[in-house]
Amino acid sequence: MVTVEIFPYDPDWPGEFGALANRLRGVLGDGATRIDHIGSTSVPGLDAKNVIDVQVSVADQASLDAASTRSEADGWTPSPDIRGDHPVPGFSADPGDWEKRFFSQPTGVRRVNLHLRVEGRPNQRYALLFRDYLRAHPSSAQSYAALKRHLASLLPEDSARYADVKDPACDLIYLAAEQWAAQTAWRAGPSDA
């Protein structure tokens, strides 16, 4: 079990993502259509676990399998029990729409969550829109940080339960983000790497 600890925002996180993205680009080449910094460490000023979340987007199912094989060959550790994200209420319940491959960092690399997802699926959009919404709404980001700090204080030794309790709150933020996206004609910007 991993201890849950929330840290103040670290301005070094974007640079650390950049180094990871360069490594992944070297491993995956054109097999990755996008490499993006996602999660709380990607939102300036947002307190977070000291874990960099990276989303690698690929074109299709075959590319997902190929990227998984290449990542594992590069030393990334797969989590075979994590094969998808939870469906968001009101969106597709098809498990294929939420499929992903999840890896942790190679030996000697800082803590990383690597999410491999197919471009255009709801879970790939979720990560980018959630990030961009929090970047554009600092008050929502700070409320989210307060929730995470509180949950970490209640569940410091239970990272799985922490995530299970946090997921519905993230979905509430995401539903607001979808409304914002419709109002602003949001589109994902260029890949971070």
PDB file of C-alpha atoms in Angstrom:
ATOM      1  CA  MET A   1       0.000   0.000   0.000  1.00  0.00           C
ATOM      2  CA  VAL A   2       1.288   3.467  -0.944  1.00  0.00           C
ATOM      3  CA  THR A   3       1.083   6.335   1.540  1.00  0.00           C
ATOM      4  CA  VAL A   4      -1.022   9.286   0.386  1.00  0.00           C
ATOM      5  CA  GLU A   5       0.731  12.606   0.940  1.00  0.00           C
ATOM      6  CA  ILE A   6      -0.186  15.920  -0.670  1.00  0.00           C
ATOM      7  CA  PHE A   7       2.638  18.383  -1.352  1.00  0.00           C
ATOM      8  CA  PRO A   8       2.552  22.102  -2.176  1.00  0.00           C
ATOM      9  CA  TYR A   9       2.848  22.815  -5.884  1.00  0.00           C
ATOM     10  CA  ASP A  10       6.441  22.391  -7.074  1.00  0.00           C
ATOM     11  CA  PRO A  11       7.527  24.576 -10.013  1.00  0.00           C
ATOM     12  CA  ASP A  12       9.986  21.816 -10.985  1.00  0.00           C
ATOM     13  CA  TRP A  13       7.157  19.423 -11.938  1.00  0.00           C
ATOM     14  CA  PRO A  14       6.778  20.723 -15.545  1.00  0.00           C
ATOM     15  CA  GLY A  15      10.512  20.277 -16.170  1.00  0.00           C
ATOM     16  CA  GLU A  16      10.417  16.784 -14.715  1.00  0.00           C
ATOM     17  CA  PHE A  17       7.519  15.998 -17.043  1.00  0.00           C
ATOM     18  CA  GLY A  18       9.596  17.340 -19.958  1.00  0.00           C
ATOM     19  CA  ALA A  19      12.438  14.909 -19.235  1.00  0.00           C
ATOM     20  CA  LEU A  20       9.988  12.009 -19.006  1.00  0.00           C
ATOM     21  CA  ALA A  21       8.248  13.059 -22.216  1.00  0.00           C
ATOM     22  CA  ASN A  22      11.584  13.166 -24.062  1.00  0.00           C
ATOM     23  CA  ARG A  23      12.350   9.643 -22.899  1.00  0.00           C
ATOM     24  CA  LEU A  24       8.904   8.412 -23.968  1.00  0.00           C
ATOM     25  CA  ARG A  25       9.135  10.151 -27.344  1.00  0.00           C
ATOM     26  CA  GLY A  26      12.436   8.352 -27.895  1.00  0.00           C
ATOM     27  CA  VAL A  27      10.860   5.003 -27.010  1.00  0.00           C
ATOM     28  CA  LEU A  28       7.535   5.424 -28.803  1.00  0.00           C
ATOM     29  CA  GLY A  29       8.402   7.745 -31.688  1.00  0.00           C
ATOM     30  CA  ASP A  30       5.470   8.395 -34.006  1.00  0.00           C
ATOM     31  CA  GLY A  31       3.524   5.630 -32.236  1.00  0.00           C
ATOM     32  CA  ALA A  32       2.510   8.341 -29.766  1.00  0.00           C
ATOM     33  CA  THR A  33       0.181  10.899 -31.350  1.00  0.00           C
ATOM     34  CA  ARG A  34       0.382  13.021 -28.176  1.00  0.00           C
ATOM     35  CA  ILE A  35       2.362  13.053 -24.933  1.00  0.00           C
ATOM     36  CA  ASP A  36       0.739  15.274 -22.307  1.00  0.00           C
ATOM     37  CA  HIS A  37       1.336  16.308 -18.723  1.00  0.00           C
ATOM     38  CA  ILE A  38      -1.947  15.570 -16.945  1.00  0.00           C
ATOM     39  CA  GLY A  39      -3.154  15.285 -13.381  1.00  0.00           C
ATOM     40  CA  SER A  40      -2.636  17.678 -10.522  1.00  0.00           C
ATOM     41  CA  THR A  41       1.081  18.273 -11.102  1.00  0.00           C
ATOM     42  CA  SER A  42       0.153  19.767 -14.500  1.00  0.00           C
ATOM     43  CA  VAL A  43      -1.940  22.556 -12.958  1.00  0.00           C
ATOM     44  CA  PRO A  44       0.146  25.544 -11.788  1.00  0.00           C
ATOM     45  CA  GLY A  45      -0.392  26.270  -8.103  1.00  0.00           C
ATOM     46  CA  LEU A  46      -2.283  23.027  -7.384  1.00  0.00           C
ATOM     47  CA  ASP A  47      -1.102  20.919  -4.449  1.00  0.00           C
ATOM     48  CA  ALA A  48      -0.605  17.292  -5.446  1.00  0.00           C
ATOM     49  CA  LYS A  49       0.931  13.954  -4.689  1.00  0.00           C
ATOM     50  CA  ASN A  50       4.545  14.076  -5.843  1.00  0.00           C
ATOM     51  CA  VAL A  51       3.752  11.818  -8.802  1.00  0.00           C
ATOM     52  CA  ILE A  52       3.933  13.008 -12.409  1.00  0.00           C
ATOM     53  CA  ASP A  53       1.014  11.773 -14.510  1.00  0.00           C
ATOM     54  CA  VAL A  54       1.768  11.387 -18.208  1.00  0.00           C
ATOM     55  CA  GLN A  55      -0.825  10.566 -20.838  1.00  0.00           C
ATOM     56  CA  VAL A  56       0.408   9.013 -24.058  1.00  0.00           C
ATOM     57  CA  SER A  57      -2.257   9.040 -26.758  1.00  0.00           C
ATOM     58  CA  VAL A  58      -2.116   6.559 -29.626  1.00  0.00           C
ATOM     59  CA  ALA A  59      -4.118   6.239 -32.831  1.00  0.00           C
ATOM     60  CA  ASP A  60      -5.912   2.919 -32.315  1.00  0.00           C
ATOM     61  CA  GLN A  61      -6.065  -0.410 -30.495  1.00  0.00           C
ATOM     62  CA  ALA A  62      -3.112  -1.909 -32.354  1.00  0.00           C
ATOM     63  CA  SER A  63      -1.044   1.170 -31.499  1.00  0.00           C
ATOM     64  CA  LEU A  64      -2.101   0.825 -27.841  1.00  0.00           C
ATOM     65  CA  ASP A  65      -0.782  -2.730 -27.784  1.00  0.00           C
ATOM     66  CA  ALA A  66       2.449  -1.729 -29.569  1.00  0.00           C
ATOM     67  CA  ALA A  67       3.061   1.224 -27.212  1.00  0.00           C
ATOM     68  CA  SER A  68       2.480  -1.070 -24.230  1.00  0.00           C
ATOM     69  CA  THR A  69       5.065  -3.544 -25.519  1.00  0.00           C
ATOM     70  CA  ARG A  70       7.628  -0.792 -26.185  1.00  0.00           C
ATOM     71  CA  SER A  71       7.038   0.828 -22.779  1.00  0.00           C
ATOM     72  CA  GLU A  72       7.518  -2.454 -20.976  1.00  0.00           C
ATOM     73  CA  ALA A  73      10.708  -3.144 -22.970  1.00  0.00           C
ATOM     74  CA  ASP A  74      11.991   0.273 -21.784  1.00  0.00           C
ATOM     75  CA  GLY A  75      11.543  -0.767 -18.154  1.00  0.00           C
ATOM     76  CA  TRP A  76       8.112   0.686 -17.392  1.00  0.00           C
ATOM     77  CA  THR A  77       6.222  -1.601 -15.001  1.00  0.00           C
ATOM     78  CA  PRO A  78       2.727  -2.551 -16.177  1.00  0.00           C
ATOM     79  CA  SER A  79      -0.190  -2.807 -13.770  1.00  0.00           C
ATOM     80  CA  PRO A  80      -2.206  -5.662 -15.285  1.00  0.00           C
ATOM     81  CA  ASP A  81      -5.028  -5.122 -12.791  1.00  0.00           C
ATOM     82  CA  ILE A  82      -5.615  -1.585 -14.131  1.00  0.00           C
ATOM     83  CA  ARG A  83      -7.074  -1.969 -17.621  1.00  0.00           C
ATOM     84  CA  GLY A  84      -9.380   1.024 -17.735  1.00  0.00           C
ATOM     85  CA  ASP A  85     -10.817   4.128 -16.138  1.00  0.00           C
ATOM     86  CA  HIS A  86     -14.194   4.292 -14.438  1.00  0.00           C
ATOM     87  CA  PRO A  87     -17.043   5.430 -16.713  1.00  0.00           C
ATOM     88  CA  VAL A  88     -18.363   8.892 -15.957  1.00  0.00           C
ATOM     89  CA  PRO A  89     -22.110   8.930 -15.214  1.00  0.00           C
ATOM     90  CA  GLY A  90     -24.055  10.199 -18.201  1.00  0.00           C
ATOM     91  CA  PHE A  91     -21.360   9.178 -20.698  1.00  0.00           C
ATOM     92  CA  SER A  92     -20.681   5.939 -22.548  1.00  0.00           C
ATOM     93  CA  ALA A  93     -20.724   2.837 -20.359  1.00  0.00           C
ATOM     94  CA  ASP A  94     -18.851   0.788 -22.984  1.00  0.00           C
ATOM     95  CA  PRO A  95     -15.700  -0.513 -21.250  1.00  0.00           C
ATOM     96  CA  GLY A  96     -13.793  -0.135 -24.533  1.00  0.00           C
ATOM     97  CA  ASP A  97     -14.295   3.624 -24.361  1.00  0.00           C
ATOM     98  CA  TRP A  98     -12.497   3.699 -21.001  1.00  0.00           C
ATOM     99  CA  GLU A  99      -9.741   1.172 -21.754  1.00  0.00           C
ATOM    100  CA  LYS A 100      -6.139   2.099 -21.027  1.00  0.00           C
ATOM    101  CA  ARG A 101      -2.779   0.626 -20.151  1.00  0.00           C
ATOM    102  CA  PHE A 102      -1.203   1.812 -16.902  1.00  0.00           C
ATOM    103  CA  PHE A 103       2.493   1.725 -16.006  1.00  0.00           C
ATOM    104  CA  SER A 104       4.717   2.933 -13.200  1.00  0.00           C
ATOM    105  CA  GLN A 105       8.223   4.290 -13.609  1.00  0.00           C
ATOM    106  CA  PRO A 106      11.329   2.297 -14.508  1.00  0.00           C
ATOM    107  CA  THR A 107      13.921   1.693 -11.796  1.00  0.00           C
ATOM    108  CA  GLY A 108      15.835   4.857 -10.945  1.00  0.00           C
ATOM    109  CA  VAL A 109      13.168   7.235 -12.281  1.00  0.00           C
ATOM    110  CA  ARG A 110      11.037   9.506 -10.053  1.00  0.00           C
ATOM    111  CA  ARG A 111       7.462   8.352  -9.307  1.00  0.00           C
ATOM    112  CA  VAL A 112       5.335   8.428 -12.450  1.00  0.00           C
ATOM    113  CA  ASN A 113       1.905   7.226 -13.503  1.00  0.00           C
ATOM    114  CA  LEU A 114       1.951   6.496 -17.236  1.00  0.00           C
ATOM    115  CA  HIS A 115      -1.484   6.270 -18.864  1.00  0.00           C
ATOM    116  CA  LEU A 116      -1.658   4.932 -22.429  1.00  0.00           C
ATOM    117  CA  ARG A 117      -5.009   5.763 -24.061  1.00  0.00           C
ATOM    118  CA  VAL A 118      -6.505   5.774 -27.546  1.00  0.00           C
ATOM    119  CA  GLU A 119      -6.996   9.246 -28.989  1.00  0.00           C
ATOM    120  CA  GLY A 120     -10.617  10.325 -29.268  1.00  0.00           C
ATOM    121  CA  ARG A 121     -11.958   8.017 -26.585  1.00  0.00           C
ATOM    122  CA  PRO A 122     -13.779   9.597 -23.625  1.00  0.00           C
ATOM    123  CA  ASN A 123     -11.024   8.806 -21.115  1.00  0.00           C
ATOM    124  CA  GLN A 124      -8.370  10.476 -23.284  1.00  0.00           C
ATOM    125  CA  ARG A 125     -10.519  13.619 -23.531  1.00  0.00           C
ATOM    126  CA  TYR A 126     -11.309  13.511 -19.802  1.00  0.00           C
ATOM    127  CA  ALA A 127      -7.650  13.887 -18.765  1.00  0.00           C
ATOM    128  CA  LEU A 128      -7.018  16.862 -21.051  1.00  0.00           C
ATOM    129  CA  LEU A 129     -10.285  18.699 -20.417  1.00  0.00           C
ATOM    130  CA  PHE A 130     -10.065  18.160 -16.634  1.00  0.00           C
ATOM    131  CA  ARG A 131      -6.546  19.641 -16.643  1.00  0.00           C
ATOM    132  CA  ASP A 132      -7.448  22.602 -18.837  1.00  0.00           C
ATOM    133  CA  TYR A 133     -10.574  23.372 -16.814  1.00  0.00           C
ATOM    134  CA  LEU A 134      -8.606  23.490 -13.556  1.00  0.00           C
ATOM    135  CA  ARG A 135      -5.944  25.661 -15.192  1.00  0.00           C
ATOM    136  CA  ALA A 136      -8.656  28.106 -16.260  1.00  0.00           C
ATOM    137  CA  HIS A 137     -10.519  27.996 -12.914  1.00  0.00           C
ATOM    138  CA  PRO A 138      -8.049  28.493 -10.032  1.00  0.00           C
ATOM    139  CA  SER A 139     -10.818  28.599  -7.401  1.00  0.00           C
ATOM    140  CA  SER A 140     -12.026  25.161  -8.486  1.00  0.00           C
ATOM    141  CA  ALA A 141      -8.422  23.936  -8.416  1.00  0.00           C
ATOM    142  CA  GLN A 142      -8.011  25.209  -4.853  1.00  0.00           C
ATOM    143  CA  SER A 143     -11.269  23.552  -3.756  1.00  0.00           C
ATOM    144  CA  TYR A 144     -10.035  20.326  -5.323  1.00  0.00           C
ATOM    145  CA  ALA A 145      -6.720  20.693  -3.456  1.00  0.00           C
ATOM    146  CA  ALA A 146      -8.597  21.146  -0.167  1.00  0.00           C
ATOM    147  CA  LEU A 147     -10.555  17.954  -0.840  1.00  0.00           C
ATOM    148  CA  LYS A 148      -7.363  16.022  -1.582  1.00  0.00           C
ATOM    149  CA  ARG A 149      -5.626  17.294   1.550  1.00  0.00           C
ATOM    150  CA  HIS A 150      -8.649  16.339   3.657  1.00  0.00           C
ATOM    151  CA  LEU A 151      -8.902  12.869   2.113  1.00  0.00           C
ATOM    152  CA  ALA A 152      -5.171  12.304   2.570  1.00  0.00           C
ATOM    153  CA  SER A 153      -5.526  13.179   6.261  1.00  0.00           C
ATOM    154  CA  LEU A 154      -8.383  10.671   6.620  1.00  0.00           C
ATOM    155  CA  LEU A 155      -6.884   7.884   4.482  1.00  0.00           C
ATOM    156  CA  PRO A 156      -3.093   8.317   4.677  1.00  0.00           C
ATOM    157  CA  GLU A 157      -2.370   4.589   4.376  1.00  0.00           C
ATOM    158  CA  ASP A 158      -5.054   3.610   1.864  1.00  0.00           C
ATOM    159  CA  SER A 159      -4.289   4.961  -1.601  1.00  0.00           C
ATOM    160  CA  ALA A 160      -6.901   2.740  -3.280  1.00  0.00           C
ATOM    161  CA  ARG A 161      -9.695   4.011  -1.060  1.00  0.00           C
ATOM    162  CA  TYR A 162      -8.411   7.587  -1.441  1.00  0.00           C
ATOM    163  CA  ALA A 163      -8.793   7.223  -5.218  1.00  0.00           C
ATOM    164  CA  ASP A 164     -12.234   5.589  -4.924  1.00  0.00           C
ATOM    165  CA  VAL A 165     -13.541   8.440  -2.762  1.00  0.00           C
ATOM    166  CA  LYS A 166     -11.930  11.127  -4.944  1.00  0.00           C
ATOM    167  CA  ASP A 167     -13.314   9.791  -8.263  1.00  0.00           C
ATOM    168  CA  PRO A 168     -16.909  11.073  -7.831  1.00  0.00           C
ATOM    169  CA  ALA A 169     -15.591  14.546  -6.947  1.00  0.00           C
ATOM    170  CA  CYS A 170     -13.440  14.483 -10.071  1.00  0.00           C
ATOM    171  CA  ASP A 171     -16.532  13.530 -12.064  1.00  0.00           C
ATOM    172  CA  LEU A 172     -18.387  16.558 -10.677  1.00  0.00           C
ATOM    173  CA  ILE A 173     -15.508  18.765 -11.783  1.00  0.00           C
ATOM    174  CA  TYR A 174     -15.497  17.034 -15.155  1.00  0.00           C
ATOM    175  CA  LEU A 175     -19.215  17.620 -15.678  1.00  0.00           C
ATOM    176  CA  ALA A 176     -18.635  21.345 -15.056  1.00  0.00           C
ATOM    177  CA  ALA A 177     -15.658  21.156 -17.422  1.00  0.00           C
ATOM    178  CA  GLU A 178     -17.859  19.702 -20.176  1.00  0.00           C
ATOM    179  CA  GLN A 179     -20.273  22.627 -19.790  1.00  0.00           C
ATOM    180  CA  TRP A 180     -17.342  25.048 -19.946  1.00  0.00           C
ATOM    181  CA  ALA A 181     -16.011  23.236 -23.035  1.00  0.00           C
ATOM    182  CA  ALA A 182     -19.373  23.630 -24.781  1.00  0.00           C
ATOM    183  CA  GLN A 183     -19.544  27.333 -23.900  1.00  0.00           C
ATOM    184  CA  THR A 184     -15.997  28.098 -25.000  1.00  0.00           C
ATOM    185  CA  ALA A 185     -15.667  25.664 -27.943  1.00  0.00           C
ATOM    186  CA  TRP A 186     -12.713  24.089 -26.068  1.00  0.00           C
ATOM    187  CA  ARG A 187     -10.372  21.900 -28.030  1.00  0.00           C
ATOM    188  CA  ALA A 188      -7.230  20.233 -26.803  1.00  0.00           C
ATOM    189  CA  GLY A 189      -4.238  22.352 -27.674  1.00  0.00           C
ATOM    190  CA  PRO A 190      -1.067  20.919 -29.200  1.00  0.00           C
ATOM    191  CA  SER A 191       0.636  17.990 -27.558  1.00  0.00           C
ATOM    192  CA  ASP A 192       2.919  18.906 -24.647  1.00  0.00           C
ATOM    193  CA  ALA A 193       5.747  16.893 -26.213  1.00  0.00           C
TER     194      ALA A 193
END
